[in-house]
Short mmCIF file of C-alpha atoms in Angstrom, two decimals:
data_model
loop_
_atom_site.label_atom_id
_atom_site.label_comp_id
_atom_site.label_asym_id
_atom_site.label_seq_id
_atom_site.Cartn_x
_atom_site.Cartn_y
_atom_site.Cartn_z
CA MET A 1 3.39 -17.97 16.29
CA SER A 2 -0.35 -18.44 16.71
CA ALA A 3 -0.20 -17.44 20.36
CA GLU A 4 0.45 -13.87 19.23
CA VAL A 5 -3.11 -13.60 17.94
CA THR A 6 -5.67 -13.10 20.65
CA VAL A 7 -9.23 -14.32 20.72
CA ASP A 8 -10.41 -10.72 20.50
CA GLN A 9 -8.35 -10.17 17.37
CA VAL A 10 -9.92 -13.20 15.73
CA VAL A 11 -13.42 -12.04 16.65
CA GLN A 12 -12.73 -8.51 15.42
CA SER A 13 -11.23 -9.77 12.17
CA LEU A 14 -14.04 -12.10 11.31
CA VAL A 15 -16.07 -11.34 8.19
CA ALA A 16 -19.34 -13.24 8.43
CA THR A 17 -21.00 -14.05 5.11
CA HIS A 18 -24.51 -15.11 4.26
CA ILE A 19 -24.52 -15.65 0.51
CA ALA A 20 -26.37 -18.80 -0.44
CA PRO A 21 -28.09 -20.15 -3.55
CA GLN A 22 -31.47 -20.54 -1.86
CA SER A 23 -31.46 -18.20 1.09
CA ARG A 24 -34.90 -17.65 2.62
CA PRO A 25 -36.01 -14.49 4.39
CA SER A 26 -36.09 -16.36 7.72
CA ASP A 27 -32.49 -17.56 7.20
CA LEU A 28 -31.35 -14.02 6.51
CA ASP A 29 -33.16 -12.62 9.53
CA ALA A 30 -31.70 -15.29 11.80
CA PHE A 31 -28.21 -14.53 10.48
CA LEU A 32 -28.60 -10.80 11.03
CA GLN A 33 -29.99 -11.26 14.53
CA TRP A 34 -27.07 -13.55 15.33
CA ALA A 35 -24.59 -10.98 13.99
CA ARG A 36 -26.21 -8.30 16.11
CA SER A 37 -26.08 -10.41 19.25
CA LYS A 38 -22.42 -11.30 18.69
CA ARG A 39 -21.40 -7.78 17.67
CA ILE A 40 -19.81 -9.03 14.47
CA SER A 41 -17.59 -6.42 12.81
CA ILE A 42 -18.91 -6.88 9.30
CA VAL A 43 -21.53 -9.01 7.61
CA PHE A 44 -21.89 -9.79 3.93
CA VAL A 45 -25.32 -10.06 2.34
CA ASP A 46 -26.60 -9.60 -1.20
CA LEU A 47 -27.26 -6.05 -2.37
CA PRO A 48 -31.10 -6.33 -2.34
CA SER A 49 -30.85 -7.38 1.32
CA ALA A 50 -28.61 -4.48 2.35
CA ALA A 51 -31.52 -2.31 3.48
CA ARG A 52 -32.91 -5.16 5.57
CA ALA A 53 -29.47 -5.65 7.12
CA ARG A 54 -29.12 -1.92 7.83
CA GLU A 55 -32.50 -1.94 9.57
CA THR A 56 -31.80 -5.03 11.67
CA LEU A 57 -28.34 -3.82 12.64
CA ALA A 58 -29.38 -0.24 13.40
CA GLY A 59 -27.51 1.08 16.39
CA CYS A 60 -24.73 -1.52 16.04
CA ALA A 61 -21.22 -0.84 14.87
CA THR A 62 -21.52 -3.79 12.48
CA GLN A 63 -20.66 -2.83 8.93
CA ILE A 64 -22.39 -4.19 5.84
CA GLY A 65 -20.66 -5.61 2.82
CA ILE A 66 -21.92 -7.09 -0.42
CA PRO A 67 -20.36 -9.33 -3.05
CA CYS A 68 -20.29 -8.36 -6.71
CA ALA A 69 -19.56 -10.58 -9.71
CA HIS A 70 -18.91 -13.63 -7.60
CA PRO A 71 -17.36 -16.10 -8.00
CA THR A 72 -16.01 -15.67 -11.53
CA GLY A 73 -15.81 -11.92 -12.06
CA PHE A 74 -17.65 -12.40 -15.36
CA LEU A 75 -19.48 -9.10 -15.37
CA ALA A 76 -18.81 -6.13 -17.63
CA THR A 77 -16.84 -3.34 -15.96
CA SER A 78 -19.68 -0.90 -16.63
CA VAL A 79 -22.05 -3.18 -14.71
CA LYS A 80 -19.58 -3.52 -11.84
CA ALA A 81 -19.36 0.28 -11.74
CA ALA A 82 -23.16 0.49 -11.54
CA PHE A 83 -23.01 -1.98 -8.66
CA VAL A 84 -20.55 0.28 -6.83
CA LYS A 85 -22.82 3.29 -7.25
CA ALA A 86 -25.89 1.33 -6.15
CA ALA A 87 -24.05 0.02 -3.11
CA ILE A 88 -22.95 3.51 -2.09
CA ALA A 89 -26.54 4.71 -2.46
CA ALA A 90 -27.71 1.82 -0.27
CA GLY A 91 -25.30 2.76 2.50
CA VAL A 92 -23.10 -0.32 2.04
CA ASP A 93 -19.65 -0.05 3.60
CA GLU A 94 -17.70 -2.51 1.50
CA ILE A 95 -17.78 -4.59 -1.69
CA ASP A 96 -15.96 -7.81 -2.42
CA MET A 97 -15.46 -7.13 -6.11
CA GLY A 98 -14.91 -10.11 -8.37
CA LEU A 99 -11.99 -9.99 -10.76
CA ASN A 100 -12.37 -11.82 -14.06
CA ILE A 101 -10.76 -15.20 -13.39
CA ASP A 102 -10.10 -15.80 -17.09
CA ARG A 103 -8.25 -12.49 -17.52
CA LEU A 104 -6.03 -13.49 -14.61
CA ARG A 105 -5.58 -17.02 -15.90
CA GLU A 106 -4.66 -15.79 -19.34
CA GLY A 107 -2.20 -13.19 -18.01
CA ASP A 108 -4.13 -10.15 -19.17
CA PHE A 109 -2.92 -8.11 -16.21
CA GLY A 110 -3.07 -4.77 -18.02
CA TRP A 111 -6.81 -5.31 -18.45
CA VAL A 112 -7.12 -6.10 -14.74
CA THR A 113 -5.26 -2.92 -13.80
CA ARG A 114 -7.53 -0.83 -16.02
CA GLU A 115 -10.64 -2.33 -14.49
CA VAL A 116 -9.38 -1.82 -10.94
CA ARG A 117 -8.51 1.79 -11.71
CA GLN A 118 -11.96 2.46 -13.21
CA LEU A 119 -13.73 0.97 -10.22
CA MET A 120 -11.54 2.80 -7.70
CA ASP A 121 -12.33 6.02 -9.55
CA VAL A 122 -16.06 5.31 -9.41
CA SER A 123 -15.88 4.50 -5.70
CA GLU A 124 -14.23 7.83 -4.85
CA HIS A 125 -13.26 6.12 -1.59
CA ALA A 126 -16.88 6.38 -0.43
CA ILE A 127 -16.87 2.61 -0.13
CA ARG A 128 -14.10 0.09 0.49
CA LEU A 129 -13.37 -2.18 -2.47
CA VAL A 130 -11.75 -5.56 -1.85
CA PHE A 131 -10.73 -7.15 -5.14
CA THR A 132 -11.46 -10.83 -5.01
CA ALA A 133 -10.62 -13.85 -7.11
CA ASP A 134 -10.08 -17.53 -6.55
CA LEU A 135 -6.31 -17.18 -6.40
CA PRO A 136 -5.78 -20.85 -5.41
CA LEU A 137 -7.04 -21.79 -8.89
CA LEU A 138 -4.19 -19.83 -10.48
CA LEU A 139 -0.50 -20.52 -10.79
CA LEU A 140 1.25 -18.71 -7.95
CA ALA A 141 3.09 -16.50 -10.44
CA ASP A 142 -0.23 -15.42 -11.97
CA ALA A 143 -1.74 -14.80 -8.53
CA LEU A 144 1.20 -12.57 -7.64
CA GLN A 145 1.00 -10.69 -10.92
CA GLY A 146 -2.74 -10.31 -10.39
CA CYS A 147 -2.09 -8.68 -7.03
CA GLU A 148 0.51 -6.41 -8.62
CA ALA A 149 -2.12 -5.43 -11.17
CA ILE A 150 -4.48 -4.50 -8.32
CA VAL A 151 -1.78 -2.32 -6.75
CA ARG A 152 -1.03 -0.62 -10.08
CA GLY A 153 -4.74 0.13 -10.45
CA GLY A 154 -4.85 1.81 -7.06
CA GLY A 155 -6.53 -1.06 -5.25
CA GLU A 156 -5.81 -1.38 -1.57
CA ALA A 157 -7.15 -4.80 -0.62
CA VAL A 158 -7.37 -8.30 -2.03
CA CYS A 159 -9.41 -11.30 -0.90
CA THR A 160 -7.98 -14.67 -1.80
CA ALA A 161 -11.06 -16.75 -2.65
CA TRP A 162 -14.82 -16.86 -2.90
CA GLY A 163 -15.20 -20.24 -1.25
CA TYR A 164 -17.74 -22.56 -2.91
CA GLY A 165 -15.18 -25.34 -2.62
CA VAL A 166 -12.03 -23.28 -3.26
CA LYS A 167 -9.68 -23.16 -0.27
CA SER A 168 -6.83 -20.79 0.52
CA ASP A 169 -3.83 -22.37 2.19
CA ALA A 170 -1.35 -20.95 4.63
CA ASP A 171 1.48 -20.68 2.09
CA LEU A 172 -0.59 -18.43 -0.17
CA ILE A 173 -1.52 -16.10 2.68
CA LYS A 174 2.08 -15.97 3.96
CA THR A 175 3.43 -15.24 0.50
CA LEU A 176 0.92 -12.51 -0.32
CA ALA A 177 1.12 -10.86 3.09
CA SER A 178 4.89 -10.77 2.93
CA ARG A 179 5.17 -9.68 -0.70
CA PHE A 180 2.52 -6.94 -0.51
CA SER A 181 3.10 -5.71 3.02
CA GLY A 182 2.21 -2.02 3.17
CA GLU A 183 0.65 -2.12 -0.31
CA LEU A 184 -2.34 -4.46 -0.07
CA GLN A 185 -4.46 -5.65 2.80
CA VAL A 186 -4.72 -9.40 2.28
CA GLU A 187 -7.99 -10.96 3.37
CA ALA A 188 -8.03 -14.73 3.74
CA SER A 189 -11.07 -16.59 2.46
CA GLY A 190 -12.00 -20.07 1.33
CA GLY A 191 -12.20 -23.10 3.59
CA ILE A 192 -11.90 -21.20 6.87
CA ARG A 193 -14.24 -23.12 9.13
CA THR A 194 -12.43 -23.39 12.45
CA TYR A 195 -11.06 -21.00 15.02
CA ALA A 196 -7.58 -22.51 14.71
CA VAL A 197 -7.43 -21.90 10.97
CA ALA A 198 -8.79 -18.36 11.35
CA ARG A 199 -6.22 -17.60 14.05
CA ASP A 200 -3.39 -19.04 11.95
CA MET A 201 -4.37 -17.02 8.90
CA LEU A 202 -4.16 -13.84 10.97
CA ALA A 203 -0.83 -14.92 12.38
CA TYR A 204 0.45 -15.42 8.83
CA GLY A 205 -0.39 -11.81 8.05
CA ALA A 206 -3.99 -11.81 6.88
CA TYR A 207 -5.76 -8.54 7.57
CA ARG A 208 -9.10 -10.28 8.05
CA VAL A 209 -10.65 -13.72 7.64
CA HIS A 210 -13.89 -14.47 5.80
CA SER A 211 -16.07 -17.38 6.72
CA GLY A 212 -19.46 -18.77 5.87
CA HIS A 213 -19.29 -20.63 9.19
CA PRO A 214 -18.66 -17.76 11.62
CA ASP A 215 -20.85 -19.23 14.34
CA ALA A 216 -18.62 -22.29 14.64
CA ILE A 217 -15.49 -20.13 14.74
CA LEU A 218 -16.92 -17.87 17.43
CA LYS A 219 -18.04 -20.80 19.53
CA GLU A 220 -14.56 -22.31 19.39
CA ALA A 221 -13.00 -18.93 20.13
CA LEU A 222 -15.02 -18.52 23.27
CA ASP A 223 -14.12 -22.04 24.36
CA ASP A 224 -10.40 -21.40 23.71
CA MET B 1 -30.53 -48.32 -29.00
CA THR B 2 -30.40 -45.05 -27.12
CA GLU B 3 -26.67 -45.54 -26.66
CA HIS B 4 -26.24 -44.51 -30.29
CA LEU B 5 -28.69 -41.65 -30.07
CA SER B 6 -27.30 -38.27 -31.07
CA LEU B 7 -27.86 -35.75 -28.33
CA SER B 8 -26.63 -32.83 -30.37
CA ASP B 9 -29.96 -30.98 -30.38
CA LYS B 10 -30.53 -31.59 -26.67
CA VAL B 11 -27.24 -30.68 -25.02
CA ARG B 12 -25.92 -27.22 -24.26
CA MET B 13 -22.50 -26.23 -23.00
CA VAL B 14 -22.68 -24.09 -19.86
CA LEU B 15 -19.79 -21.63 -19.47
CA THR B 16 -20.81 -19.87 -16.29
CA GLY B 17 -18.40 -21.53 -13.87
CA ARG B 18 -14.72 -21.40 -13.05
CA GLN B 19 -13.62 -23.94 -15.62
CA PRO B 20 -9.93 -24.68 -15.30
CA ASP B 21 -9.73 -25.32 -19.01
CA ALA B 22 -11.48 -22.19 -20.23
CA ILE B 23 -8.91 -21.61 -22.92
CA SER B 24 -9.46 -25.01 -24.50
CA LEU B 25 -13.18 -24.45 -24.25
CA LYS B 26 -12.81 -21.25 -26.20
CA THR B 27 -10.97 -23.25 -28.81
CA ALA B 28 -13.77 -25.78 -28.81
CA ILE B 29 -16.35 -23.08 -29.37
CA SER B 30 -14.48 -21.82 -32.37
CA CYS B 31 -14.16 -25.24 -34.03
CA GLU B 32 -16.48 -27.93 -35.24
CA LEU B 33 -17.88 -28.73 -31.81
CA ALA B 34 -19.93 -25.55 -31.96
CA GLU B 35 -21.91 -26.97 -34.83
CA ARG B 36 -22.72 -30.14 -32.96
CA ILE B 37 -24.40 -28.87 -29.82
CA ALA B 38 -27.75 -27.18 -29.27
CA GLY B 39 -26.16 -24.07 -27.87
CA VAL B 40 -23.96 -22.38 -25.34
CA ILE B 41 -25.08 -20.79 -22.07
CA VAL B 42 -22.98 -17.87 -20.86
CA PRO B 43 -23.13 -15.13 -18.22
CA SER B 44 -23.65 -11.61 -19.48
CA GLY B 45 -20.05 -10.72 -18.72
CA ARG B 46 -18.62 -13.10 -21.29
CA SER B 47 -19.27 -11.15 -24.45
CA ASP B 48 -15.52 -11.54 -25.02
CA LEU B 49 -16.35 -15.02 -26.29
CA LEU B 50 -18.07 -13.46 -29.30
CA GLY B 51 -14.58 -12.74 -30.56
CA VAL B 52 -13.68 -16.43 -30.61
CA GLY B 53 -16.67 -17.62 -32.57
CA LEU B 54 -19.48 -17.73 -30.05
CA CYS B 55 -21.73 -15.91 -32.49
CA ALA B 56 -21.80 -19.09 -34.58
CA VAL B 57 -23.58 -20.93 -31.78
CA PRO B 58 -27.12 -20.37 -30.49
CA THR B 59 -26.39 -18.41 -27.35
CA THR B 60 -28.31 -18.17 -24.13
CA VAL B 61 -27.26 -15.18 -22.03
CA LEU B 62 -27.87 -15.28 -18.28
CA ILE B 63 -28.35 -12.17 -16.17
CA GLY B 64 -28.43 -11.87 -12.39
CA LEU B 65 -25.88 -14.57 -11.66
CA PRO B 66 -24.87 -16.25 -9.52
CA PHE B 67 -28.09 -16.59 -7.50
CA GLY B 68 -30.42 -13.86 -8.73
CA ALA B 69 -30.04 -11.53 -5.75
CA VAL B 70 -29.28 -8.57 -7.98
CA PRO B 71 -31.44 -5.44 -8.37
CA LEU B 72 -33.56 -5.30 -11.54
CA ALA B 73 -31.78 -2.16 -12.75
CA ILE B 74 -28.47 -4.02 -12.69
CA LYS B 75 -29.94 -7.04 -14.46
CA LEU B 76 -31.25 -4.78 -17.23
CA LEU B 77 -27.88 -3.07 -17.45
CA GLU B 78 -26.28 -6.49 -17.90
CA LEU B 79 -28.62 -7.04 -20.82
CA GLN B 80 -27.38 -3.84 -22.42
CA THR B 81 -23.79 -5.12 -22.49
CA TRP B 82 -24.63 -7.73 -25.13
CA PRO B 83 -25.34 -7.16 -28.81
CA HIS B 84 -29.03 -8.04 -28.71
CA GLU B 85 -29.09 -9.62 -32.14
CA GLU B 86 -26.75 -12.31 -30.76
CA ILE B 87 -29.14 -13.34 -28.00
CA ARG B 88 -31.19 -16.36 -29.00
CA SER B 89 -32.47 -16.80 -25.49
CA LEU B 90 -32.27 -14.97 -22.20
CA GLY B 91 -32.24 -16.51 -18.73
CA ILE B 92 -33.00 -14.39 -15.68
CA ALA B 93 -31.70 -15.65 -12.34
CA VAL B 94 -34.43 -15.54 -9.71
CA ASP B 95 -33.82 -13.90 -6.34
CA PRO B 96 -34.59 -16.68 -3.82
CA ILE B 97 -35.63 -14.15 -1.19
CA ALA B 98 -38.19 -12.69 -3.61
CA LEU B 99 -39.43 -16.17 -4.44
CA ALA B 100 -40.10 -16.86 -0.78
CA GLU B 101 -41.62 -13.52 0.14
CA SER B 102 -45.16 -12.29 -0.11
CA GLY B 103 -45.56 -10.40 -3.36
CA GLY B 104 -42.53 -12.12 -4.84
CA GLU B 105 -44.44 -13.57 -7.78
CA GLY B 106 -45.44 -10.12 -8.98
CA LYS B 107 -41.90 -8.86 -8.55
CA ILE B 108 -40.43 -11.70 -10.60
CA CYS B 109 -43.10 -11.29 -13.31
CA HIS B 110 -42.16 -7.61 -13.46
CA GLU B 111 -38.50 -8.58 -13.97
CA VAL B 112 -39.43 -10.92 -16.82
CA LEU B 113 -41.63 -8.39 -18.57
CA SER B 114 -39.07 -5.62 -18.12
CA ALA B 115 -36.32 -7.72 -19.67
CA GLN B 116 -38.63 -8.90 -22.43
CA SER B 117 -39.51 -5.34 -23.35
CA GLN B 118 -35.85 -4.51 -23.80
CA LEU B 119 -34.98 -7.39 -26.08
CA VAL B 120 -34.48 -6.21 -29.61
CA ASN B 121 -34.97 -9.68 -31.04
CA PRO B 122 -38.68 -10.38 -30.52
CA GLY B 123 -38.14 -14.07 -31.23
CA ALA B 124 -35.68 -14.54 -28.41
CA ALA B 125 -36.77 -17.14 -25.89
CA ILE B 126 -36.99 -16.04 -22.27
CA GLY B 127 -36.74 -18.12 -19.13
CA LEU B 128 -35.94 -18.21 -15.46
CA VAL B 129 -32.91 -19.72 -13.74
CA THR B 130 -32.83 -21.00 -10.19
CA GLU B 131 -31.19 -23.71 -8.13
CA LEU B 132 -34.28 -25.83 -8.59
CA ALA B 133 -33.18 -28.78 -6.45
CA GLN B 134 -33.28 -26.46 -3.44
CA VAL B 135 -36.66 -24.87 -4.16
CA ASP B 136 -39.50 -26.11 -1.96
CA SER B 137 -42.92 -27.09 -3.29
CA ALA B 138 -44.41 -23.64 -2.58
CA GLY B 139 -41.61 -22.01 -4.56
CA LEU B 140 -42.09 -24.47 -7.39
CA GLU B 141 -45.77 -23.61 -7.57
CA ILE B 142 -44.92 -19.93 -7.82
CA LEU B 143 -42.41 -20.60 -10.59
CA CYS B 144 -45.06 -22.57 -12.51
CA SER B 145 -47.53 -19.75 -12.06
CA ILE B 146 -44.99 -17.23 -13.37
CA ALA B 147 -44.27 -19.55 -16.31
CA GLN B 148 -47.98 -19.45 -17.13
CA ARG B 149 -48.50 -15.74 -16.59
CA CYS B 150 -45.39 -14.62 -18.45
CA HIS B 151 -45.52 -17.39 -21.04
CA LEU B 152 -41.97 -18.43 -20.19
CA ASP B 153 -40.13 -20.45 -22.79
CA PHE B 154 -37.94 -22.33 -20.34
CA LEU B 155 -37.09 -22.97 -16.71
CA MET B 156 -33.44 -23.75 -16.05
CA SER B 157 -32.54 -25.85 -13.01
CA SER B 158 -29.21 -24.20 -12.15
CA GLY B 159 -26.99 -21.34 -13.22
CA GLY B 160 -24.08 -23.76 -13.18
CA VAL B 161 -21.90 -21.30 -11.29
CA VAL B 162 -21.35 -23.47 -8.25
CA ARG B 163 -21.85 -27.11 -7.51
CA ALA B 164 -25.48 -27.65 -6.67
CA PRO B 165 -27.49 -30.74 -5.84
CA SER B 166 -28.68 -32.43 -9.00
CA LEU B 167 -32.25 -33.14 -9.98
CA SER B 168 -33.13 -36.82 -9.99
CA HIS B 169 -35.20 -38.24 -12.81
CA ASP B 170 -38.14 -38.38 -10.37
CA ASP B 171 -37.72 -34.65 -9.70
CA VAL B 172 -37.67 -34.03 -13.42
CA ARG B 173 -40.87 -35.98 -13.97
CA GLU B 174 -42.61 -34.19 -11.10
CA ILE B 175 -41.60 -30.74 -12.34
CA ARG B 176 -42.47 -31.58 -15.93
CA ASP B 177 -45.95 -32.65 -14.82
CA ILE B 178 -46.78 -29.28 -13.29
CA LEU B 179 -44.90 -26.98 -15.64
CA PRO B 180 -46.98 -25.47 -18.46
CA GLY B 181 -46.56 -27.34 -21.73
CA HIS B 182 -45.05 -24.36 -23.52
CA THR B 183 -42.26 -24.05 -20.92
CA GLU B 184 -39.26 -26.25 -21.57
CA LEU B 185 -37.34 -27.74 -18.64
CA TRP B 186 -33.59 -27.31 -18.98
CA VAL B 187 -31.67 -29.44 -16.51
CA VAL B 188 -28.20 -28.06 -15.82
CA GLY B 189 -25.21 -29.41 -13.97
CA ALA B 190 -24.18 -32.47 -11.97
CA ILE B 191 -24.61 -34.78 -14.93
CA PRO B 192 -21.98 -37.46 -14.55
CA ASP B 193 -22.30 -39.28 -17.85
CA ARG B 194 -24.18 -39.87 -21.07
CA ALA B 195 -26.50 -42.46 -19.53
CA PHE B 196 -27.69 -40.01 -16.88
CA CYS B 197 -28.20 -37.43 -19.58
CA ILE B 198 -30.38 -39.78 -21.60
CA ASP B 199 -32.28 -40.73 -18.46
CA LEU B 200 -33.12 -37.09 -17.71
CA LEU B 201 -34.36 -36.57 -21.25
CA ALA B 202 -36.46 -39.71 -21.07
CA HIS B 203 -38.12 -38.44 -17.90
CA GLY B 204 -39.13 -35.10 -19.33
CA ALA B 205 -36.13 -32.78 -19.53
CA ASP B 206 -36.25 -30.84 -22.79
CA GLN B 207 -32.62 -29.72 -22.75
CA VAL B 208 -29.59 -30.70 -20.74
CA GLY B 209 -26.84 -28.24 -19.87
CA MET B 210 -23.43 -29.65 -19.08
CA VAL B 211 -21.06 -27.61 -16.96
CA PRO B 212 -17.48 -28.61 -17.75
CA GLU B 213 -16.21 -27.87 -14.25
CA VAL B 214 -19.02 -29.67 -12.48
CA ASP B 215 -19.42 -32.54 -14.87
CA GLY B 216 -15.77 -33.10 -15.57
CA ALA B 217 -16.40 -32.96 -19.29
CA ARG B 218 -13.32 -31.41 -20.81
CA ALA B 219 -13.51 -29.99 -24.28
CA GLU B 220 -11.78 -32.96 -25.90
CA SER B 221 -14.27 -35.40 -24.41
CA TRP B 222 -17.39 -33.60 -25.54
CA GLN B 223 -17.56 -35.59 -28.73
CA GLU B 224 -17.74 -38.79 -26.69
CA VAL B 225 -20.34 -37.36 -24.35
CA LEU B 226 -22.53 -36.31 -27.21
CA PHE B 227 -21.99 -39.08 -29.72
CA ALA B 228 -21.03 -42.28 -27.91
#
C-alpha cells in the first residue's frame, strides 16, 4: 500500500506550518528561508506575516496559506469573511478556515452549511478555502455530517485537525477519503511528525498532509 | 485556614478552548454557578453564550485569539460583534512578532488605544493577553511599559486556547514586582488544583482563570474547586 506513494509525492504534498504562541521574527525568517531552500509547496504563517513570507519567497513557486479562527472556529462569520477579504488583498493563496467546533458537536449542521456557503461566496474562488476542525474530537457520525455540511455549502476541501495535541488517525482519513471521494479534498493534519505517517496518510487517500515538523519529515524522506 | 477560603471573587472560568463538555458548561453558566465566580472569559466569537445566561456573569471578551497575530482592523471588527454594554472587560491578544520587533511597543499601544476608543462602556477594564510563560525578559519589560503608558487594567498570562507552560509562583512574584500597581495580573491555565490556585494568589496573582479543558475541571466539580 504505502509503496505506491513516492518520496516526491510526499514532498509535494507537504504543508509546512509555522503557527506558534510565541514566534519571534528570527524564527519566522529561519522557517521561510528553510522553506525556500527546500522548495516547499505551501507554507502557513499568520496573516500579518504574509507580506514578509511573500517577500522572502519571491521567485519561488511556494504558495502561502494562513489559518483563521484556529483552533476552535469561535469567530463570527462576518469576521471570518473579513479575514478572507484581507487575505485575498494580501496575496494569500489559501486559508485553513476554522469551523465552530461547538456547532459541529451539537449537530447544528445547517448553521455550518450556511457559514460555508457565505464564506465560499465571499472568496469568489480567488482563494482556496480549506474548512478545518478537530474532527477527532467529534463522534465519527458528527464528523461525517460535518463534512456533508461542507459539501452542501459548496466547500471543496476539509482539513481534519489543527494539531495542538489533537491527532488524526488512519481510520478517520480512510473513511473520509472513501466517503467523500470526488466531493471533498481531505487534508490530513494533527500528529503527523514522521515521513512514514505522512506517506501512509497519502496512501489512505489524503490529498495533502500538514505538519508543524516538516523538517523532520523531509529529512526522513531523503534518507528513505 | 486557607483551605476554607472562598475563591469566588478571584476565580474566572475561561471558555476559549476546545472543552469536550461545552454543553454542560453552558448549563453551568445558566445556573447558580454563574453567581459564584468572579466572571467568565470568552472569545469574541462566542456571543451565542449570551443566549444561555452569560449576560448574568461579568464577562471578559478576548479579541485576536489564539495568539494575537491578527491585523488590528480584524480585532476591532471582532469587538463590533459583541453588544458593548455586555463587555465588563476586554482582553487584546498581543502579536508576539510585534512584541519582539523594533517599534512593537508603539504598535501595541496603538491597538489598545484604538480598542479603548471603540468601547461604548467607558468603565470597561482593558488588558493584554499573551502566553506569558514564553515571553523573555525584554518582552516582559515592554509589556510593563505598555501597561504604564496605556494604564492597562490587567495582564493575562494565557488565552487558554491551547496548553501552555504554566507560570510558577516565583514567576508570578517576579512579574507582580515589575508590573504597575494599577495593573492586575490574571494567571490563566495549567492550574491543577485548589492548592496551586491559592498559592498563585498568595504570590501576587490578582485573578486566576481556570480552563476546563486544560485544568480538567468539569462543570460539576467547580463547586469543589471553588469552595473546598
